Amino acid sequence: MHRRITGKLVIATHNPGKLAEMKELLAPHGIEAVSAGELGLGEPEETGNDFRSNAAIKAIAAAQAAKLPAFADDSGIVVDALDGAPGIYSARWAGPTKDFTAAMAQIERLLRERGARTPDRRTAHFVSALCVAWPDDHLEQVEARADGTLVWPPRGTAGFGYDPMFLPDGHTRTFGEMTSIEKHGLPPLGLGLSHRARAFVKLAEICLEPR
Ligand code: IMP
């Protein structure tokens, strides 16, 4: 049986970009979102082998610490020509200073080393795994992806992370050139393009009261 979220929900992320996106997505459903940062919760080590288990590790740790239902996501970019790298290590590739200009340059360097210059050799997808954990150990989990190709040089200053390098399939502008509504807004306002927006639609179907 799926369980609905009501009342307060802890958002177990310390990434301000993701927190802002999630607050925007949850607001229409009347959920009061409090961040793990506001509650002074620590960040558990992400020891899972895939996005799904890392999301669960973060949600379970926050739900246990806050004694409230907690939401976590794990996400990243999977580059086909790099055998799926950086994948679950997408944040780590940017280093302690969170330098995504350097992380994107690293991807480009490796793609060139492999001779991946044409769009068909530069395919990639973002993945978003979402998990809601309750203090009694109940879990709800969903996953979605956004497919595209990687461009060089990066384009646009909107968004975060690898957005300026990612051209979603069927579009002429990168995520870095799109407004937040275009990238992750849900219909009728946006197109629900991003991996997180798509995963969120799935989660809303099973865990949220209709808008
Ligand atoms: P984590 O989910 O906090 O482990 O980190 C995921 C990392 O993947 C982020 O720090 C970004 O580098 C990257 N990432 C995830 N989603 C997006 C996105 O929508 N745009 C750009 N980069 C993203």
Short mmCIF file of C-alpha atoms and ligand atoms in Angstrom, two decimals:
data_model
loop_
_atom_site.label_atom_id
_atom_site.label_comp_id
_atom_site.label_asym_id
_atom_site.label_seq_id
_atom_site.Cartn_x
_atom_site.Cartn_y
_atom_site.Cartn_z
CA MET A 1 0.00 0.00 0.00
CA HIS A 2 1.33 3.45 -0.91
CA ARG A 3 1.35 6.05 1.84
CA ARG A 4 0.39 9.70 1.42
CA ILE A 5 2.49 12.58 2.76
CA THR A 6 0.60 15.00 4.98
CA GLY A 7 1.76 17.99 7.02
CA LYS A 8 5.45 18.55 7.56
CA LEU A 9 8.12 17.01 5.36
CA VAL A 10 11.87 17.24 5.91
CA ILE A 11 13.78 17.86 2.68
CA ALA A 12 17.03 15.98 3.23
CA THR A 13 19.32 17.92 0.94
CA HIS A 14 22.07 20.43 1.58
CA ASN A 15 22.13 21.50 -2.08
CA PRO A 16 20.41 24.92 -2.36
CA GLY A 17 19.59 24.40 -6.07
CA LYS A 18 17.75 21.16 -5.39
CA LEU A 19 16.08 22.53 -2.27
CA ALA A 20 14.64 25.48 -4.20
CA GLU A 21 13.35 23.18 -6.96
CA MET A 22 11.70 20.83 -4.46
CA LYS A 23 10.06 23.61 -2.47
CA GLU A 24 8.58 24.94 -5.71
CA LEU A 25 7.27 21.51 -6.67
CA LEU A 26 5.79 20.77 -3.23
CA ALA A 27 4.15 24.13 -2.52
CA PRO A 28 0.99 23.51 -4.62
CA HIS A 29 0.31 20.34 -2.62
CA GLY A 30 0.11 22.16 0.71
CA ILE A 31 3.16 20.39 2.15
CA GLU A 32 5.18 22.35 4.69
CA ALA A 33 8.77 21.72 3.67
CA VAL A 34 11.57 22.16 6.20
CA SER A 35 15.14 21.60 5.13
CA ALA A 36 17.61 19.30 6.84
CA GLY A 37 19.88 22.35 7.12
CA GLU A 38 17.23 24.36 9.03
CA LEU A 39 16.85 21.44 11.47
CA GLY A 40 20.63 21.16 11.87
CA LEU A 41 20.69 17.55 10.65
CA GLY A 42 23.98 16.08 9.47
CA GLU A 43 24.66 14.51 6.10
CA PRO A 44 25.07 10.72 6.08
CA GLU A 45 27.77 9.15 3.95
CA GLU A 46 26.40 8.08 0.56
CA THR A 47 27.65 4.51 0.51
CA GLY A 48 25.13 3.04 -1.96
CA ASN A 49 26.01 1.59 -5.38
CA ASP A 50 23.22 3.34 -7.23
CA PHE A 51 21.03 6.45 -7.14
CA ARG A 52 18.12 4.59 -5.55
CA SER A 53 20.04 3.32 -2.54
CA ASN A 54 21.76 6.65 -1.94
CA ALA A 55 18.38 8.44 -1.91
CA ALA A 56 17.11 5.89 0.62
CA ILE A 57 20.18 6.28 2.87
CA LYS A 58 19.61 10.08 3.04
CA ALA A 59 15.83 9.88 3.55
CA ILE A 60 16.05 7.20 6.26
CA ALA A 61 18.77 9.10 8.19
CA ALA A 62 16.72 12.32 8.16
CA ALA A 63 13.44 10.60 9.11
CA GLN A 64 15.11 8.88 12.06
CA ALA A 65 16.86 12.06 13.24
CA ALA A 66 13.88 14.42 12.83
CA LYS A 67 11.11 11.91 13.75
CA LEU A 68 9.22 13.20 10.73
CA PRO A 69 8.67 11.92 7.19
CA ALA A 70 11.69 12.88 5.13
CA PHE A 71 12.28 13.26 1.44
CA ALA A 72 15.64 12.80 -0.30
CA ASP A 73 16.82 12.62 -3.84
CA ASP A 74 19.95 11.36 -5.43
CA SER A 75 20.80 12.41 -8.90
CA GLY A 76 23.56 12.77 -11.40
CA ILE A 77 24.56 12.63 -14.99
CA VAL A 78 25.33 9.37 -16.79
CA VAL A 79 27.53 9.74 -19.88
CA ASP A 80 27.29 6.74 -22.20
CA ALA A 81 30.72 7.13 -23.86
CA LEU A 82 32.29 7.27 -20.38
CA ASP A 83 30.74 3.95 -19.32
CA GLY A 84 28.19 5.76 -17.16
CA ALA A 85 30.59 8.15 -15.39
CA PRO A 86 30.34 10.38 -13.48
CA GLY A 87 26.99 8.79 -12.42
CA ILE A 88 26.60 8.61 -8.64
CA TYR A 89 29.88 10.55 -8.35
CA SER A 90 28.54 13.60 -10.26
CA ALA A 91 28.78 15.90 -7.23
CA ARG A 92 32.23 14.58 -6.29
CA TRP A 93 33.67 15.33 -9.72
CA ALA A 94 33.22 19.01 -8.89
CA GLY A 95 35.50 18.65 -5.85
CA PRO A 96 35.21 20.35 -2.46
CA THR A 97 34.87 23.80 -4.07
CA LYS A 98 31.92 22.56 -6.19
CA ASP A 99 33.62 23.70 -9.37
CA PHE A 100 31.28 22.50 -12.11
CA THR A 101 33.17 24.44 -14.78
CA ALA A 102 36.09 22.12 -14.02
CA ALA A 103 33.83 19.04 -13.82
CA MET A 104 32.33 19.83 -17.24
CA ALA A 105 35.82 20.39 -18.67
CA GLN A 106 36.86 17.00 -17.30
CA ILE A 107 33.93 15.30 -19.04
CA GLU A 108 34.81 17.10 -22.28
CA ARG A 109 38.46 16.09 -22.00
CA LEU A 110 37.53 12.43 -21.54
CA LEU A 111 35.01 12.56 -24.40
CA ARG A 112 37.73 13.97 -26.70
CA GLU A 113 40.18 11.30 -25.57
CA ARG A 114 37.62 8.77 -26.75
CA GLY A 115 37.04 10.68 -30.01
CA ALA A 116 33.41 11.41 -29.08
CA ARG A 117 32.77 14.52 -31.18
CA THR A 118 29.45 13.87 -32.93
CA PRO A 119 26.11 14.07 -31.05
CA ASP A 120 25.45 10.34 -31.44
CA ARG A 121 28.67 9.63 -29.47
CA ARG A 122 27.85 12.28 -26.83
CA THR A 123 24.58 10.97 -25.44
CA ALA A 124 23.92 11.31 -21.71
CA HIS A 125 21.06 11.27 -19.27
CA PHE A 126 20.29 12.77 -15.93
CA VAL A 127 18.78 10.42 -13.35
CA SER A 128 16.69 11.37 -10.35
CA ALA A 129 15.87 8.83 -7.66
CA LEU A 130 13.42 10.05 -5.02
CA CYS A 131 12.68 8.46 -1.68
CA VAL A 132 10.32 9.35 1.14
CA ALA A 133 11.05 7.59 4.44
CA TRP A 134 8.84 7.60 7.53
CA PRO A 135 10.13 7.18 11.09
CA ASP A 136 8.43 3.72 11.19
CA ASP A 137 10.65 2.61 8.25
CA HIS A 138 7.96 2.80 5.55
CA LEU A 139 9.56 3.82 2.19
CA GLU A 140 8.23 5.13 -1.11
CA GLN A 141 10.71 5.21 -4.03
CA VAL A 142 10.56 6.36 -7.67
CA GLU A 143 13.11 7.05 -10.40
CA ALA A 144 13.09 8.94 -13.72
CA ARG A 145 15.55 10.18 -16.35
CA ALA A 146 15.99 13.00 -18.87
CA ASP A 147 17.80 12.10 -22.10
CA GLY A 148 20.00 14.41 -24.14
CA THR A 149 23.42 15.09 -25.63
CA LEU A 150 26.43 17.00 -24.33
CA VAL A 151 27.50 20.20 -26.09
CA TRP A 152 30.77 22.09 -25.92
CA PRO A 153 31.35 24.86 -25.00
CA PRO A 154 28.76 25.02 -22.19
CA ARG A 155 25.85 27.36 -22.88
CA GLY A 156 23.77 29.48 -20.50
CA THR A 157 24.03 30.63 -16.92
CA ALA A 158 20.72 29.37 -15.50
CA GLY A 159 20.36 26.22 -13.43
CA PHE A 160 23.27 24.51 -11.71
CA GLY A 161 25.75 21.67 -12.00
CA TYR A 162 26.06 20.20 -15.49
CA ASP A 163 23.06 22.13 -16.91
CA PRO A 164 25.04 24.32 -19.39
CA MET A 165 26.43 21.23 -21.14
CA PHE A 166 23.16 19.29 -21.37
CA LEU A 167 20.93 19.64 -24.42
CA PRO A 168 17.69 17.77 -23.76
CA ASP A 169 16.41 15.66 -26.68
CA GLY A 170 14.00 17.55 -28.94
CA HIS A 171 15.22 21.00 -27.82
CA THR A 172 17.67 23.59 -29.16
CA ARG A 173 18.60 25.16 -25.80
CA THR A 174 20.58 23.58 -22.99
CA PHE A 175 19.17 23.28 -19.47
CA GLY A 176 21.52 26.20 -18.68
CA GLU A 177 19.65 28.36 -21.20
CA MET A 178 16.17 27.48 -19.91
CA THR A 179 14.19 29.17 -17.17
CA SER A 180 13.48 27.07 -14.08
CA ILE A 181 9.84 26.83 -15.18
CA GLU A 182 10.88 25.46 -18.56
CA LYS A 183 13.33 23.01 -17.02
CA HIS A 184 11.34 21.59 -14.16
CA GLY A 185 7.95 23.32 -14.13
CA LEU A 186 5.06 20.89 -14.43
CA PRO A 187 2.25 21.25 -16.96
CA PRO A 188 0.41 23.56 -17.52
CA LEU A 189 3.20 26.01 -16.55
CA GLY A 190 6.20 24.04 -17.81
CA LEU A 191 6.98 20.93 -19.80
CA GLY A 192 8.13 18.70 -16.95
CA LEU A 193 11.40 18.15 -18.82
CA SER A 194 13.87 17.47 -16.08
CA HIS A 195 14.59 14.08 -14.50
CA ARG A 196 13.54 15.52 -11.11
CA ALA A 197 10.24 16.91 -12.48
CA ARG A 198 9.46 13.55 -14.06
CA ALA A 199 10.31 11.61 -10.93
CA PHE A 200 8.30 14.08 -8.92
CA VAL A 201 5.20 13.48 -11.09
CA LYS A 202 5.52 9.76 -10.31
CA LEU A 203 5.94 10.45 -6.59
CA ALA A 204 2.98 12.86 -6.57
CA GLU A 205 0.78 10.17 -8.09
CA ILE A 206 1.44 7.79 -5.24
CA CYS A 207 2.15 10.10 -2.25
CA LEU A 208 0.42 13.49 -2.64
CA GLU A 209 -3.16 14.67 -2.59
CA PRO A 210 -4.15 15.91 -6.08
CA ARG A 211 -3.64 19.67 -6.60
P1 IMP B 1 23.68 14.49 -5.27
O1 IMP B 1 22.35 14.03 -5.78
O2 IMP B 1 23.54 15.52 -4.22
O3 IMP B 1 24.58 13.36 -4.93
O4 IMP B 1 24.42 15.28 -6.43
C1 IMP B 1 24.06 15.15 -7.74
C2 IMP B 1 24.93 16.01 -8.63
O5 IMP B 1 24.50 15.72 -9.98
C3 IMP B 1 24.73 17.50 -8.47
O6 IMP B 1 25.66 18.08 -7.63
C4 IMP B 1 24.92 18.00 -9.90
O7 IMP B 1 26.29 18.05 -10.16
C5 IMP B 1 24.40 16.88 -10.75
N1 IMP B 1 23.01 17.15 -11.10
C6 IMP B 1 21.91 16.55 -10.62
N2 IMP B 1 20.80 17.08 -11.15
C7 IMP B 1 21.21 18.06 -11.97
C8 IMP B 1 20.52 18.99 -12.80
O8 IMP B 1 19.29 19.06 -12.87
N3 IMP B 1 21.29 19.82 -13.48
C9 IMP B 1 22.64 19.82 -13.43
N4 IMP B 1 23.34 19.00 -12.68
C10 IMP B 1 22.62 18.11 -11.95
#
